[in-house]
Structure formats: C-alpha cells, structure tokens
Amino acid sequence: MAVVIRDFNLGGVAYKFPLLIYLLYLYFCWLVLGFGPSEFNHIFSGYSRNIVGAVVLALLGGYLWICYEEDVRPSILLVILSALITIPLYGRSNIVALMLVVVFVLFFCWKYKFSLFYFCASVMAVIVLGPVVADYFSSETNFSSGIESPRYEMLLGYLSELNLFSLLLGGDERLVLAIQEYGGNPHNAFIRFHSNFGFMLFVSLVAILAVFIRLLSSGSGFLLVLLCVMLLRGFFDVIFFGNLIDYALLGPLAYFFRPEYKPLIFAKT
C-alpha cells in the first residue's frame, strides 16, 4: 500500500474514492432511508455497530496520510462530513475520535489564523446552540449512557485472570464474565490481540513505541497525533491487530522508514 501511494500515485484509488463512496452510502442510509443506530449494525453483520464508524476513521486516516505524502491540504469539508456522520452512528468513541481529527487537521494544516477562527466560531456555536446540542447528544447518541462503560470491567477482569503462563501465551477471554455477557467481544483490540497471540502484543507495542519516538524526534506531529487517535480508538473496539482495519495504522508506521521526509504544509510552524 505504501508503494502504491508513494511510487504510483494511486492514493486516491486506495483511500479517497472509497472514503467518498462510503460516506455517500452512509449519508444515504441516514437521510434517505432513515436508518438509526440499530439498523447501521447490518452493514457489517456480526461486528459491533461501532465498526461502521471505525471504518470511516480508517479511510479518513488513509486520506490524511495521502495528503501528507503529497503535501497538500486535505479537504476540510470531507473531514467535517466524516466527523458528522459519526453522530447518527451513535458510538461515543467514534464521535470523540473524529472530533479530535477535525481539531488537529485544522491546527496542523490551516495553522493558527484559521484554527483561531474555527475555534472562536465553535465557541460561539456552543454558546448559542449548546443546550440544543447537549440535548441531542444526551438523547440520540450513546452519550445517553454517560461515560461509564463495561469495557473497563472487561479489562480489569481479563487482567485479573492472567498468570505468568497466560501472560506469555495469551489469556482466555471465556473466563471473564463481563466479556461473555457481551457476546464474547472484549471491545478492546489489545485484549483480543493478547488473548490470541500472547507475548507478541508486547513485541508489537515495542515496535509502535519505536515509531512513536521516531515521529516525535523528527517533528512529525501530524502523523504522531494520527497514530495516537488510532490507538486510542483501538482501545475501545477489536479493530486492530489481526482484525478488520489494521491498514489504518499504515501511514504513521510507514513513516518509520522515511524519517527524512518533511512536507511544508504539515510542518510544526
């Protein structure tokens, strides 16, 4: 994928066009068919409803990587449309992750003047529309459940079942009651990866840490933040590490092999 994007200039085919088509389909489902959060689950049968929004994040992350490679500003309209569709998709982690993407794209790609403008406009919008927006989020999204989540209980339950043997070879998700109560899905990519592959989780985390340090030392703040958002999203669903959208991590990880590349638009200043 990295070769296709860098050497054959096919990034649009790999990410941008699929993102556009996917967004058109989701907006059609929402605005024309009137699909709610339960119906969206049918798009990826057998997966959590949150996967629908996670794929938006994955495709958007790939599109932003293309813009980084080509040193062009991403379409802020496309970024905002990707963030807005997460609201009818209901999931809290998707909403937070995509809103973070909007903020850091504005900061890195439009710098301070435009970022300040959008920030002030957002503050004014919150002041004027705050009660309406808060009521919508509390009634029409999963924020109606508050910030509590059974995911924390699943994580603590999984950790409590580990011993030296299972730490190396992987724990058994079936021993965790909280996970079984939710259909055997731990809703955490790190739990699922460790359960399947044991100590390879730690090998992967060391590799990701090396990329993190490389990005930090080379001043590539844009890819660094993108990587953090992806990993944060993986903490709330089984979407990485041997699952559906591992390729979402490709951009930040591939930069490890090209640290000398410094685009102008995405520079720190």
Coordinates of C-alpha atoms in Angstrom, one line a residue:
M1 CA 0.0 0.0 0.0
A2 CA 2.9 2.4 0.8
V3 CA 4.5 1.7 -2.6
V4 CA 1.2 2.1 -4.4
I5 CA 0.6 5.5 -2.7
R6 CA 4.2 6.9 -2.9
D7 CA 5.5 5.5 -6.2
F8 CA 2.4 5.0 -8.4
N9 CA 0.3 8.0 -7.1
L10 CA -2.7 5.8 -6.6
G11 CA -3.6 7.1 -3.1
G12 CA -7.0 8.4 -4.4
V13 CA -7.9 4.9 -5.6
A14 CA -6.7 3.3 -2.3
Y15 CA -8.4 5.7 0.1
K16 CA -10.0 8.9 -1.2
F17 CA -12.6 7.3 -3.5
P18 CA -13.5 4.6 -1.1
L19 CA -14.0 7.2 1.6
L20 CA -16.2 9.3 -0.7
I21 CA -18.3 6.3 -1.7
Y22 CA -18.6 5.1 1.9
L23 CA -19.7 8.5 3.1
L24 CA -22.3 8.8 0.3
Y25 CA -23.7 5.4 1.3
L26 CA -23.9 6.3 5.0
Y27 CA -25.5 9.6 4.4
F28 CA -28.0 8.0 2.0
C29 CA -28.8 5.4 4.8
W30 CA -29.2 8.2 7.3
L31 CA -31.0 10.9 5.4
V32 CA -33.0 8.9 2.8
L33 CA -33.6 5.5 4.3
G34 CA -33.8 6.9 7.9
F35 CA -31.5 4.3 9.4
G36 CA -30.9 4.6 13.1
P37 CA -28.1 3.1 15.2
S38 CA -29.6 -0.3 15.3
E39 CA -30.0 -0.6 11.5
F40 CA -26.4 0.5 10.9
N41 CA -25.3 -2.7 12.5
H42 CA -26.5 -4.6 9.5
I43 CA -23.8 -3.0 7.3
F44 CA -21.1 -5.2 8.9
S45 CA -23.1 -8.2 10.1
G46 CA -21.5 -9.9 13.0
Y47 CA -19.5 -6.9 14.0
S48 CA -20.3 -4.2 16.6
R49 CA -22.2 -1.2 15.2
N50 CA -19.2 0.9 16.2
I51 CA -17.2 -0.8 13.4
V52 CA -19.2 1.2 10.9
G53 CA -17.8 4.5 12.2
A54 CA -14.4 2.9 12.8
V55 CA -14.1 2.3 9.1
V56 CA -14.8 6.0 8.5
L57 CA -11.9 6.8 10.7
A58 CA -9.7 4.3 9.0
L59 CA -10.4 5.6 5.5
L60 CA -10.1 9.2 6.6
G61 CA -6.8 8.4 8.3
G62 CA -5.6 6.9 5.0
Y63 CA -6.8 10.0 3.1
L64 CA -4.9 12.3 5.5
W65 CA -1.8 10.2 5.0
I66 CA -2.1 10.7 1.2
C67 CA -2.4 14.5 1.8
Y68 CA 0.7 14.3 4.0
E69 CA 2.7 12.4 1.4
E70 CA 1.6 14.7 -1.4
D71 CA 2.0 17.8 0.8
V72 CA -1.5 19.2 0.0
R73 CA -4.1 20.4 2.4
P74 CA -6.9 17.9 3.0
S75 CA -10.5 18.9 2.2
I76 CA -11.9 20.3 5.4
L77 CA -15.4 19.6 4.1
L78 CA -14.5 15.9 3.7
V79 CA -13.0 15.8 7.2
I80 CA -16.1 17.5 8.8
L81 CA -18.5 15.3 6.9
S82 CA -16.6 12.2 8.2
A83 CA -17.0 13.6 11.7
L84 CA -20.6 14.5 11.4
I85 CA -21.7 11.0 10.2
T86 CA -20.5 9.5 13.5
I87 CA -23.3 11.3 15.4
P88 CA -26.1 9.2 13.9
L89 CA -23.8 6.2 14.2
Y90 CA -24.3 6.6 17.9
G91 CA -20.9 5.4 19.3
R92 CA -19.1 7.6 21.8
S93 CA -15.6 6.5 20.9
N94 CA -16.1 7.3 17.2
I95 CA -17.6 10.7 17.9
V96 CA -14.7 11.7 20.1
A97 CA -12.0 10.3 17.8
L98 CA -13.4 12.0 14.7
M99 CA -13.8 15.3 16.5
L100 CA -10.2 15.1 17.6
V101 CA -9.2 14.5 14.0
V102 CA -11.1 17.7 12.9
V103 CA -9.3 19.7 15.6
F104 CA -5.8 18.5 14.8
V105 CA -6.3 18.8 11.0
L106 CA -7.3 22.5 11.5
F107 CA -4.3 23.1 13.7
F108 CA -1.7 21.4 11.5
C109 CA -3.0 22.3 8.1
W110 CA -4.5 25.7 8.5
K111 CA -2.2 26.9 11.2
Y112 CA -3.1 29.4 13.8
K113 CA -5.2 32.1 12.0
F114 CA -7.7 29.6 10.6
S115 CA -7.6 27.5 13.7
L116 CA -8.3 30.5 15.8
F117 CA -11.2 31.5 13.5
Y118 CA -12.7 28.0 13.7
F119 CA -12.1 27.9 17.5
C120 CA -13.9 31.2 18.0
A121 CA -16.7 30.1 15.7
S122 CA -17.0 26.9 17.6
V123 CA -17.2 28.7 20.9
M124 CA -19.9 31.0 19.6
A125 CA -21.8 28.0 18.3
V126 CA -21.6 26.2 21.6
I127 CA -22.8 29.3 23.4
V128 CA -25.8 29.7 21.1
L129 CA -26.6 26.1 20.3
G130 CA -25.2 24.5 23.4
P131 CA -28.4 23.4 25.1
V132 CA -29.8 22.0 21.8
V133 CA -26.6 20.1 21.0
A134 CA -26.3 18.8 24.6
D135 CA -29.9 17.6 24.5
Y136 CA -29.4 15.9 21.1
F137 CA -26.2 14.1 22.3
S138 CA -27.8 13.0 25.5
S139 CA -30.8 11.6 23.8
E140 CA -29.7 10.5 20.3
T141 CA -26.2 9.1 20.9
N142 CA -24.7 6.7 23.3
F143 CA -23.6 9.6 25.5
S144 CA -27.1 9.0 27.0
S145 CA -25.3 6.1 28.9
G146 CA -22.8 8.6 30.4
I147 CA -19.1 7.9 30.3
E148 CA -19.3 4.6 32.1
S149 CA -18.6 1.6 30.0
P150 CA -18.4 -2.2 30.6
R151 CA -15.1 -2.1 28.8
Y152 CA -13.2 -1.2 31.9
E153 CA -14.8 -4.1 33.8
M154 CA -13.8 -6.4 30.9
L155 CA -10.2 -5.1 31.0
L156 CA -9.9 -5.5 34.8
G157 CA -11.5 -8.9 34.6
Y158 CA -9.1 -10.0 31.9
L159 CA -6.0 -8.7 33.8
S160 CA -7.2 -10.4 37.0
E161 CA -7.2 -13.8 35.2
L162 CA -3.6 -13.6 34.0
N163 CA -0.7 -15.5 35.5
L164 CA 2.9 -15.9 34.3
F165 CA 1.9 -18.7 31.8
S166 CA -1.1 -16.9 30.3
L167 CA 0.9 -13.6 30.2
L168 CA 3.3 -15.2 27.8
L169 CA 0.9 -17.4 25.7
G170 CA -2.3 -15.4 26.0
G171 CA -5.3 -15.3 28.4
D172 CA -8.6 -17.0 28.0
E173 CA -11.4 -14.4 27.3
R174 CA -14.0 -17.1 28.2
L175 CA -13.0 -16.9 31.8
V176 CA -14.1 -13.2 32.1
L177 CA -17.8 -13.0 32.9
A178 CA -18.1 -9.4 31.7
I179 CA -16.8 -10.3 28.3
Q180 CA -19.1 -13.3 27.9
E181 CA -22.1 -11.1 28.9
Y182 CA -21.4 -9.1 25.8
G183 CA -21.2 -12.0 23.3
G184 CA -17.5 -12.8 23.9
N185 CA -16.4 -9.5 22.4
P186 CA -13.9 -7.7 24.7
H187 CA -14.4 -4.4 22.8
N188 CA -10.6 -3.9 23.1
A189 CA -8.1 -4.6 20.4
F190 CA -5.3 -5.1 22.9
I191 CA -7.2 -7.7 24.9
R192 CA -8.1 -9.6 21.7
F193 CA -4.6 -9.5 20.4
H194 CA -3.0 -10.7 23.6
S195 CA -5.6 -13.4 24.0
N196 CA -4.8 -14.7 20.5
F197 CA -1.0 -14.1 20.3
G198 CA 0.3 -13.7 23.9
F199 CA 3.7 -12.0 24.2
M200 CA 3.5 -10.8 20.5
L201 CA 1.4 -8.0 21.9
F202 CA 4.4 -6.7 23.7
V203 CA 6.6 -7.1 20.6
S204 CA 4.1 -5.0 18.7
L205 CA 3.9 -2.4 21.4
V206 CA 7.6 -2.0 21.4
A207 CA 7.6 -1.5 17.6
I208 CA 4.8 1.1 17.9
L209 CA 6.8 2.8 20.7
A210 CA 9.8 2.9 18.4
V211 CA 7.7 4.6 15.7
F212 CA 6.3 7.0 18.2
I213 CA 9.8 8.0 19.3
R214 CA 10.9 8.4 15.6
L215 CA 7.9 10.6 14.8
L216 CA 8.5 12.7 17.9
S217 CA 12.2 13.1 17.3
S218 CA 11.6 14.0 13.6
G219 CA 9.0 16.6 14.4
S220 CA 6.2 14.9 12.6
G221 CA 3.4 16.0 14.9
F222 CA 0.7 15.4 12.4
L223 CA 1.3 11.6 12.0
L224 CA 2.1 11.4 15.7
V225 CA -1.3 12.6 16.7
L226 CA -3.0 10.5 14.0
L227 CA -1.2 7.4 15.4
C228 CA -2.4 8.3 18.9
V229 CA -6.0 8.7 17.8
M230 CA -5.9 5.3 16.0
L231 CA -4.5 3.6 19.0
L232 CA -7.0 5.3 21.3
R233 CA -9.8 4.1 19.1
G234 CA -8.4 0.6 19.2
F235 CA -8.7 0.6 22.9
F236 CA -12.5 0.6 22.6
D237 CA -13.0 -2.0 19.8
V238 CA -11.4 -5.0 18.3
I239 CA -10.5 -3.2 15.1
F240 CA -6.7 -3.6 15.0
F241 CA -4.1 -6.3 15.4
G242 CA -5.3 -9.1 13.2
N243 CA -8.8 -7.6 12.5
L244 CA -10.7 -5.6 10.1
I245 CA -8.8 -2.3 9.6
D246 CA -5.2 -2.9 10.5
Y247 CA -4.3 -0.8 7.4
A248 CA -5.4 2.3 9.2
L249 CA -2.1 2.3 11.1
L250 CA -0.1 2.1 7.9
G251 CA 0.6 5.8 7.4
P252 CA 2.2 6.6 10.8
L253 CA 4.0 3.2 10.9
A254 CA 5.3 3.5 7.3
Y255 CA 6.9 6.9 8.1
F256 CA 9.4 5.0 10.3
F257 CA 11.2 4.0 7.0
R258 CA 11.1 7.6 5.7
P259 CA 12.0 10.0 8.5
E260 CA 13.8 12.4 6.3
Y261 CA 10.6 13.4 4.5
K262 CA 9.4 16.9 5.8
P263 CA 6.4 18.4 4.0
L264 CA 5.9 22.1 4.2
I265 CA 2.2 22.3 4.8
F266 CA 2.3 19.9 7.7
A267 CA 5.4 21.4 9.4
K268 CA 5.3 22.3 13.0
T269 CA 5.3 26.1 12.4

